[in-house]
Amino acid sequence: MNGALEHSDQPDPDAIKMFVGQIPRSWSEKELKELFEPYGAVYQINILRDRSQNPPQSKGCCFVTFYTRKAALEAQNALHNIKTLTGMHHPIQMKPADSEKSNAVEDRKLFIGMVSKKCNENDIRVMFSAFGQIEECRILRGPDGLSRGVCHSDSLPSTRCAFVTFSTRAMAQNAIKAMHQSQTMEGCSSPIVVKFADTQKDKEQRRLQQQLAQQMQQLNSATTWGSLTGLGGSPRSTWL
């Protein structure tokens, strides 16, 4: 079996091969299977090993393929950056393998803004189910469990925002075309916003832009203050 747990039947056509890091080097396929099986039946596990050693030693990472895409995503949601295994200093890292990146979650995940406060996850799912299979639907909530609003007004209740992940990017694109600014929901001051959710790269670029803008503002303020103090000093130097 070449270090893999295999079955005679095949996984679903849309199953995802996941890369998993931050696992103990001492773990075997058996322990990994026990870790993953609560989220769904496992088709195959391959531990990455250093072949230069005899016998080959685990590199502390593996590939796992579930029979269903749903099981893989549930495992990722429960484990990635959340669960730290005994003896490890960092939480598990779990993401689609490089060969799966063309269908990465970030390419299929939508941000939905200006949603009525009266809507829940099921309402959002119903609104967008016409565009294809939805893998995840989540209203953004704070640590207190309350939904986070994206606009506040004395006369309007805070609106909600949500994330919807489709099975394919094409489904997400169709949802954007049909739904973006298509209606103004109850309690909202502007039409619904439907766009691709920011990736980690987008967030980092925006943070850098904000830092640069702050630095420029500080520099301009310092230059202006220097000019003013210079002007103020000219008459005094004349008297001296």
Short mmCIF file of N, CA and C in Angstrom, two decimals, residues 102-113 128 162-177 180 193-200 202-203 206:
data_model
loop_
_atom_site.label_atom_id
_atom_site.label_comp_id
_atom_site.label_asym_id
_atom_site.label_seq_id
_atom_site.Cartn_x
_atom_site.Cartn_y
_atom_site.Cartn_z
N SER A 102 -6.56 25.25 -7.84
CA SER A 102 -7.42 25.87 -8.85
C SER A 102 -8.86 25.97 -8.36
N ASN A 103 -9.18 25.17 -7.35
CA ASN A 103 -10.53 25.22 -6.79
C ASN A 103 -10.48 25.58 -5.30
N ALA A 104 -9.50 26.41 -4.96
CA ALA A 104 -9.32 26.80 -3.57
C ALA A 104 -10.54 27.54 -3.05
N VAL A 105 -10.78 27.44 -1.75
CA VAL A 105 -11.95 28.06 -1.13
C VAL A 105 -11.97 29.56 -1.39
N GLU A 106 -10.81 30.21 -1.33
CA GLU A 106 -10.79 31.67 -1.50
C GLU A 106 -11.25 32.11 -2.88
N ASP A 107 -11.22 31.19 -3.86
CA ASP A 107 -11.68 31.52 -5.20
C ASP A 107 -13.19 31.35 -5.35
N ARG A 108 -13.84 30.81 -4.32
CA ARG A 108 -15.28 30.51 -4.42
C ARG A 108 -16.08 31.13 -3.28
N LYS A 109 -15.41 31.93 -2.46
CA LYS A 109 -16.04 32.48 -1.26
C LYS A 109 -16.48 33.92 -1.50
N LEU A 110 -17.75 34.20 -1.19
CA LEU A 110 -18.32 35.52 -1.40
C LEU A 110 -18.55 36.25 -0.08
N PHE A 111 -18.36 37.56 -0.13
CA PHE A 111 -18.76 38.44 0.98
C PHE A 111 -20.11 39.04 0.63
N ILE A 112 -21.06 38.96 1.55
CA ILE A 112 -22.40 39.52 1.35
C ILE A 112 -22.60 40.62 2.37
N GLY A 113 -22.72 41.85 1.91
CA GLY A 113 -22.92 42.98 2.81
C GLY A 113 -24.28 43.62 2.63
N PHE A 128 -29.32 32.33 -2.07
CA PHE A 128 -28.23 32.07 -3.00
C PHE A 128 -28.19 30.64 -3.53
N ALA A 162 -22.33 38.54 5.68
CA ALA A 162 -22.22 37.10 5.70
C ALA A 162 -21.19 36.64 4.69
N PHE A 163 -20.81 35.36 4.79
CA PHE A 163 -19.93 34.73 3.81
C PHE A 163 -20.63 33.50 3.25
N VAL A 164 -20.57 33.34 1.94
CA VAL A 164 -21.15 32.18 1.27
C VAL A 164 -20.08 31.55 0.38
N THR A 165 -19.84 30.24 0.56
CA THR A 165 -18.86 29.53 -0.26
C THR A 165 -19.57 28.53 -1.15
N PHE A 166 -19.38 28.68 -2.47
CA PHE A 166 -19.97 27.76 -3.44
C PHE A 166 -18.99 26.64 -3.79
N SER A 167 -19.50 25.62 -4.48
CA SER A 167 -18.65 24.49 -4.88
C SER A 167 -17.69 24.85 -6.00
N THR A 168 -18.08 25.82 -6.85
CA THR A 168 -17.21 26.23 -7.94
C THR A 168 -17.17 27.76 -8.05
N ARG A 169 -16.12 28.26 -8.67
CA ARG A 169 -15.98 29.70 -8.88
C ARG A 169 -17.06 30.22 -9.82
N ALA A 170 -17.42 29.40 -10.81
CA ALA A 170 -18.44 29.83 -11.78
C ALA A 170 -19.76 30.13 -11.08
N MET A 171 -20.13 29.28 -10.12
CA MET A 171 -21.36 29.53 -9.36
C MET A 171 -21.28 30.86 -8.61
N ALA A 172 -20.12 31.11 -8.00
CA ALA A 172 -19.93 32.36 -7.26
C ALA A 172 -20.03 33.57 -8.18
N GLN A 173 -19.42 33.46 -9.37
CA GLN A 173 -19.47 34.57 -10.33
C GLN A 173 -20.90 34.85 -10.79
N ASN A 174 -21.68 33.80 -11.00
CA ASN A 174 -23.08 33.98 -11.40
C ASN A 174 -23.88 34.66 -10.30
N ALA A 175 -23.58 34.31 -9.05
CA ALA A 175 -24.28 34.93 -7.92
C ALA A 175 -23.97 36.41 -7.85
N ILE A 176 -22.71 36.78 -8.10
CA ILE A 176 -22.33 38.19 -8.08
C ILE A 176 -23.09 38.96 -9.16
N LYS A 177 -23.09 38.41 -10.37
CA LYS A 177 -23.75 39.09 -11.50
C LYS A 177 -25.23 39.32 -11.23
N HIS A 180 -25.57 41.29 -6.91
CA HIS A 180 -24.92 42.52 -6.45
C HIS A 180 -25.78 43.75 -6.76
N VAL A 193 -24.61 44.11 -1.14
CA VAL A 193 -23.26 44.02 -1.72
C VAL A 193 -22.88 42.55 -1.84
N VAL A 194 -22.52 42.12 -3.04
CA VAL A 194 -22.09 40.73 -3.26
C VAL A 194 -20.78 40.77 -4.05
N LYS A 195 -19.71 40.30 -3.46
CA LYS A 195 -18.40 40.32 -4.11
C LYS A 195 -17.55 39.18 -3.56
N PHE A 196 -16.44 38.90 -4.23
CA PHE A 196 -15.53 37.89 -3.72
C PHE A 196 -14.95 38.37 -2.39
N ALA A 197 -14.88 37.47 -1.43
CA ALA A 197 -14.32 37.81 -0.12
C ALA A 197 -12.83 38.12 -0.27
N ASP A 198 -12.34 39.00 0.58
CA ASP A 198 -10.92 39.34 0.55
C ASP A 198 -10.07 38.11 0.89
N THR A 199 -9.01 37.91 0.14
CA THR A 199 -8.05 36.87 0.47
C THR A 199 -7.07 37.42 1.50
N GLN A 200 -6.24 36.56 2.06
CA GLN A 200 -5.24 37.01 3.01
C GLN A 200 -4.29 38.00 2.36
N ASP A 202 -5.06 40.09 -0.06
CA ASP A 202 -5.79 41.37 -0.15
C ASP A 202 -5.71 42.13 1.16
N LYS A 203 -5.91 41.40 2.27
CA LYS A 203 -5.90 42.03 3.60
C LYS A 203 -4.53 42.62 3.91
N ARG A 206 -3.97 45.77 1.83
CA ARG A 206 -4.73 46.90 2.35
C ARG A 206 -4.09 47.45 3.63
#
